[in-house]
Each structure stands twice: as structure tokens, then as C-alpha cells.
């Protein structure tokens, strides 16, 4: 039985701190946790090895975005058009796998099942990425939805859900981001100091769950439905 925590809307730093503390306090025999959360304003988070000031215009993002380092790895994630969640799996749970790819597959298979009722385009199918594509330029590798990785959920050959994990002796933290609506590229373009293919790559590689014309209002309307579907899928 999963324990569900919904932290509601908080700052990026508060939410990342909650995930980190949940991992640190978790015991090997605890229940697995499904953690839902949202951001109080347009935000981005970044993996532990990323320095956003080296890849984006700091003057712009300090003014327009809230931001925080994640306790996991991976690239920059923009939390405006996505659905963010975390899973915490204790070591003695069936979902804990010594093989990292198997641990991703355990969660991703269930997340894909939970998302299937929301697919508007029934022409594709779910898959895990068999071979990682080369980034369109050097900057793309630093942005989660500009370069799919072997840990992602794909639909119709495009990235639907990205994730990163952090392991401790007592279990692991899995942080996920589901693409719901197409990004507003006019909001993102000022972030880049030089001409880059990041936005083109995001447009090429990303599959928005709610369709290409989905709006922020559509996201809010279906948010609780998505939560309930993920709860059901993970509990099976």
C-alpha cells in the first residue's frame, strides 16, 4: 500500500527539500511514497551536476523564474507545462531493484499505464528509449526535454516523461516530470545567451500528454484526474 503525500503549491526549493528529507528519513521497511506537488510560479529545477548560470541568462531567470537544485541528477526541467511527482521506494519493497534500469522500468511501466487514459492521439504506443539520440548541439544535453535518455517514457517516439533517481542504503528517490502541454517558447527564448537548438529540440522530442493545443487551463482542469490515475496504477 502506497502512502500518498500532496504538498500543494510551494517554492521550488521547499519542494526539493521535502523530497530530500523524505529520502533521508525513509527506513528500509517503510511504505513506498507517492509525492505530488506543484510550483507557486514558473519554475525550473536542475540536477546536482548542472550550473544554470553557465547555460542560461542569469539576469533573465532570476527575474522571471523560481528555481532550485534537485537532490537527483539530470538536466534542467521547466515546471510550467508539466506534472511533477516523486516516488520513494524503500529497500525491502518489491519495487526496489539493484539494477538501476530495472528500478526505472518498475516505476515507468506503472506511470505509463496511469497516463494511457489521457492520450488524445491513439496512433502511437508507449516504450522505453532503446538508443539515446545524439544532442542537436552541446547545450541540448543539459535540458531534460531537449534530449531523451534511456530512462525516459516515450510515446510515439517522443519523450512523454523524464526522470532521475538518487539512491541511499535505505531505498531510492525517483523524481519524474510528465509533459502535459507544449512549452511557450516565447517565455523560454530570452533565457539563452546565444543561438541554440534547445527550443527546436524540445519541440522535436516532446510529446504533450494533453495534446498539441493544450493550455495551462487544461492542465489545471485534469490535474486531480491524473493524480488519481497514477495512484491506481502504482497500487496495482
Coordinates of C-alpha atoms in Angstrom, one line a residue:
X1 CA 0.0 0.0 0.0
X2 CA 1.4 3.4 -1.0
X3 CA 1.4 6.4 1.2
X4 CA 0.3 9.5 -0.8
X5 CA 1.6 13.0 0.1
X6 CA 0.3 16.1 -1.7
X7 CA 2.4 19.1 -0.8
X8 CA 0.3 21.5 -2.9
X9 CA 1.9 24.7 -4.3
X10 CA 5.3 25.7 -2.8
X11 CA 8.5 27.2 -3.9
X12 CA 10.9 25.1 -5.9
X13 CA 13.5 25.0 -3.0
X14 CA 10.8 23.9 -0.5
X15 CA 9.6 21.1 -2.7
X16 CA 13.1 19.8 -3.4
X17 CA 13.9 19.9 0.3
X18 CA 10.8 17.9 1.1
X19 CA 11.9 15.1 -1.3
X20 CA 15.4 15.1 0.1
X21 CA 14.1 14.8 3.7
X22 CA 11.6 12.0 2.7
X23 CA 14.5 10.0 1.3
X24 CA 16.8 10.7 4.3
X25 CA 14.1 9.7 6.8
X26 CA 12.9 6.7 5.0
X27 CA 13.5 3.3 6.6
X28 CA 14.0 0.0 4.7
X29 CA 10.6 -1.4 5.8
X30 CA 8.6 1.7 5.3
X31 CA 5.7 2.1 2.8
X32 CA 6.5 3.4 -0.6
X33 CA 5.6 7.1 -1.0
X34 CA 3.9 8.8 -4.0
X35 CA 4.6 12.6 -3.6
X36 CA 2.6 15.1 -5.6
X37 CA 3.4 18.8 -5.7
X38 CA 3.1 22.0 -7.8
X39 CA 5.0 25.2 -8.1
X40 CA 3.8 28.7 -6.9
X41 CA 5.2 30.4 -10.1
X42 CA 7.0 29.5 -13.3
X43 CA 10.0 27.5 -12.1
X44 CA 12.8 25.2 -13.1
X45 CA 14.8 22.6 -11.3
X46 CA 18.2 21.2 -12.2
X47 CA 20.3 18.2 -11.4
X48 CA 23.2 18.1 -9.0
X49 CA 25.8 18.5 -11.7
X50 CA 24.2 21.4 -13.6
X51 CA 25.2 25.0 -13.2
X52 CA 22.4 27.1 -14.7
X53 CA 24.4 30.3 -14.7
X54 CA 26.7 28.6 -17.3
X55 CA 23.9 27.7 -19.7
X56 CA 21.2 30.3 -19.3
X57 CA 20.9 34.1 -19.0
X58 CA 21.1 34.5 -15.2
X59 CA 19.6 38.1 -15.3
X60 CA 16.5 36.7 -17.1
X61 CA 15.9 33.6 -15.0
X62 CA 16.4 35.4 -11.6
X63 CA 13.7 37.8 -12.6
X64 CA 11.2 35.5 -14.3
X65 CA 11.6 32.1 -12.7
X66 CA 11.8 30.4 -9.3
X67 CA 14.5 27.7 -9.3
X68 CA 16.2 25.1 -7.2
X69 CA 18.8 22.3 -7.4
X70 CA 17.2 18.8 -7.3
X71 CA 18.6 16.0 -5.0
X72 CA 18.7 13.8 -8.1
X73 CA 20.7 14.2 -11.4
X74 CA 19.5 15.1 -14.9
X75 CA 19.2 18.3 -16.8
X76 CA 17.1 21.5 -16.5
X77 CA 13.4 20.9 -16.1
X78 CA 10.9 23.7 -16.6
X79 CA 7.9 23.4 -14.3
X80 CA 5.2 25.3 -16.1
X81 CA 3.7 22.8 -18.6
X82 CA 4.5 19.6 -16.7
X83 CA 3.1 17.4 -14.0
X84 CA 5.9 16.8 -11.4
X85 CA 5.8 13.9 -9.0
X86 CA 8.2 11.7 -6.9
X87 CA 8.2 8.1 -5.8
X88 CA 10.2 6.9 -2.8
X89 CA 10.9 3.1 -2.8
X90 CA 12.3 1.6 0.4
X91 CA 14.8 -1.2 0.1
X92 CA 12.6 -4.0 1.2
X93 CA 9.8 -3.2 -1.2
X94 CA 9.2 -5.2 -4.4
X95 CA 9.9 -2.1 -6.5
X96 CA 13.5 -1.8 -5.2
X97 CA 15.8 -3.2 -7.8
X98 CA 19.6 -3.5 -7.6
X99 CA 19.8 -2.9 -11.3
X100 CA 19.2 0.8 -12.0
X101 CA 17.4 0.2 -15.3
X102 CA 15.1 -2.3 -13.7
X103 CA 14.2 0.3 -11.0
X104 CA 13.3 2.8 -13.7
X105 CA 11.3 0.2 -15.6
X106 CA 9.3 -0.8 -12.5
X107 CA 8.0 2.8 -12.0
X108 CA 7.9 3.8 -15.7
X109 CA 5.7 0.8 -16.6
X110 CA 3.2 1.8 -14.0
X111 CA 3.3 5.5 -14.8
X112 CA 2.7 4.7 -18.5
X113 CA -0.4 2.7 -17.5
X114 CA -1.7 5.6 -15.4
X115 CA -1.2 8.0 -18.3
X116 CA -2.8 5.9 -21.0
X117 CA -6.4 7.1 -20.4
X118 CA -5.3 10.7 -21.2
X119 CA -3.7 10.1 -24.5
X120 CA -5.6 12.0 -27.2
X121 CA -3.6 10.6 -30.1
X122 CA -4.1 6.8 -30.3
X123 CA -1.7 6.3 -33.2
X124 CA 1.5 5.8 -31.1
X125 CA 2.5 3.4 -28.3
X126 CA 4.4 3.5 -25.1
X127 CA 8.1 2.4 -25.0
X128 CA 11.3 3.0 -23.1
X129 CA 14.0 4.5 -25.2
X130 CA 16.3 1.8 -26.8
X131 CA 19.1 4.0 -28.0
X132 CA 19.8 7.6 -27.0
X133 CA 19.9 10.1 -29.8
X134 CA 22.8 12.5 -30.2
X135 CA 22.0 16.0 -28.9
X136 CA 21.3 18.6 -31.6
X137 CA 24.0 20.8 -30.1
X138 CA 26.2 20.8 -26.9
X139 CA 23.7 22.8 -25.0
X140 CA 20.8 20.4 -25.6
X141 CA 22.3 17.7 -23.4
X142 CA 21.7 20.0 -20.4
X143 CA 17.9 20.2 -20.8
X144 CA 15.7 17.3 -19.9
X145 CA 13.2 17.6 -22.7
X146 CA 15.7 18.6 -25.4
X147 CA 17.4 15.2 -25.3
X148 CA 15.7 11.9 -24.5
X149 CA 17.6 9.4 -22.3
X150 CA 17.4 5.7 -21.8
X151 CA 15.4 6.3 -18.5
X152 CA 12.5 8.0 -20.2
X153 CA 8.9 7.0 -21.1
X154 CA 8.4 7.6 -24.8
X155 CA 5.1 7.7 -26.7
X156 CA 5.1 7.5 -30.5
X157 CA 8.9 8.0 -30.5
X158 CA 8.7 11.2 -28.4
X159 CA 9.5 11.9 -24.8
X160 CA 6.5 11.9 -22.5
X161 CA 8.0 11.5 -19.1
X162 CA 11.6 12.2 -17.9
X163 CA 13.0 11.0 -14.6
X164 CA 16.1 10.9 -12.3
X165 CA 16.9 8.9 -9.2
X166 CA 19.0 9.1 -6.1
X167 CA 19.9 6.0 -4.1
X168 CA 20.7 5.6 -0.4
X169 CA 21.2 2.5 1.7
X170 CA 17.5 2.6 2.8
X171 CA 16.0 3.0 -0.7
X172 CA 15.8 5.4 -3.6
X173 CA 14.1 8.6 -4.7
X174 CA 12.6 8.8 -8.2
X175 CA 11.7 12.3 -9.4
X176 CA 9.5 12.4 -12.6
X177 CA 8.2 15.1 -14.9
X178 CA 5.3 14.4 -17.3
X179 CA 4.9 16.7 -20.4
X180 CA 1.3 17.9 -20.4
X181 CA 1.3 20.9 -22.8
X182 CA 3.7 22.4 -25.4
X183 CA 6.1 24.9 -23.9
X184 CA 5.6 28.6 -24.5
X185 CA 8.8 29.2 -26.4
X186 CA 8.4 33.0 -26.3
X187 CA 8.9 32.6 -22.5
X188 CA 12.0 30.5 -22.8
X189 CA 13.8 32.2 -25.7
X190 CA 15.2 35.1 -23.6
X191 CA 16.9 32.6 -21.3
X192 CA 19.5 31.7 -23.9
X193 CA 22.5 34.0 -24.4
X194 CA 23.4 32.6 -27.8
X195 CA 21.6 31.0 -30.6
X196 CA 20.9 27.3 -29.7
X197 CA 18.9 24.4 -30.9
X198 CA 17.4 23.7 -27.4
X199 CA 14.0 25.0 -28.3
X200 CA 13.9 23.2 -31.6
X201 CA 15.0 20.0 -29.9
X202 CA 12.3 20.4 -27.2
X203 CA 9.7 20.8 -30.0
X204 CA 11.0 17.8 -31.9
X205 CA 11.4 15.4 -29.0
X206 CA 8.5 16.2 -26.7
X207 CA 5.0 14.6 -26.6
X208 CA 2.5 16.6 -24.7
X209 CA 0.1 14.2 -22.9
X210 CA -3.0 16.5 -23.3
X211 CA -2.4 17.3 -26.9
X212 CA -0.6 19.9 -29.0
X213 CA -3.2 22.6 -28.3
X214 CA -3.4 22.0 -24.6
X215 CA -3.3 25.1 -22.4
X216 CA -2.4 25.8 -18.8
X217 CA -6.1 25.8 -18.1
X218 CA -6.4 22.3 -19.5
X219 CA -3.6 21.2 -17.1
X220 CA -5.3 22.6 -14.0
X221 CA -8.6 21.0 -15.1
X222 CA -7.2 17.5 -15.4
X223 CA -4.6 17.6 -12.6
X224 CA -6.7 15.8 -10.0
X225 CA -7.7 13.2 -12.5
X226 CA -4.1 12.5 -13.4
X227 CA -3.3 12.1 -9.7
X228 CA -6.0 9.5 -9.1
X229 CA -5.0 7.6 -12.2
X230 CA -1.3 7.4 -11.1
X231 CA -2.3 6.4 -7.6
X232 CA -4.4 3.5 -9.1
X233 CA -1.6 2.4 -11.5
X234 CA 1.1 2.4 -8.9
X235 CA -1.0 0.5 -6.4
X236 CA -1.6 -2.5 -8.7

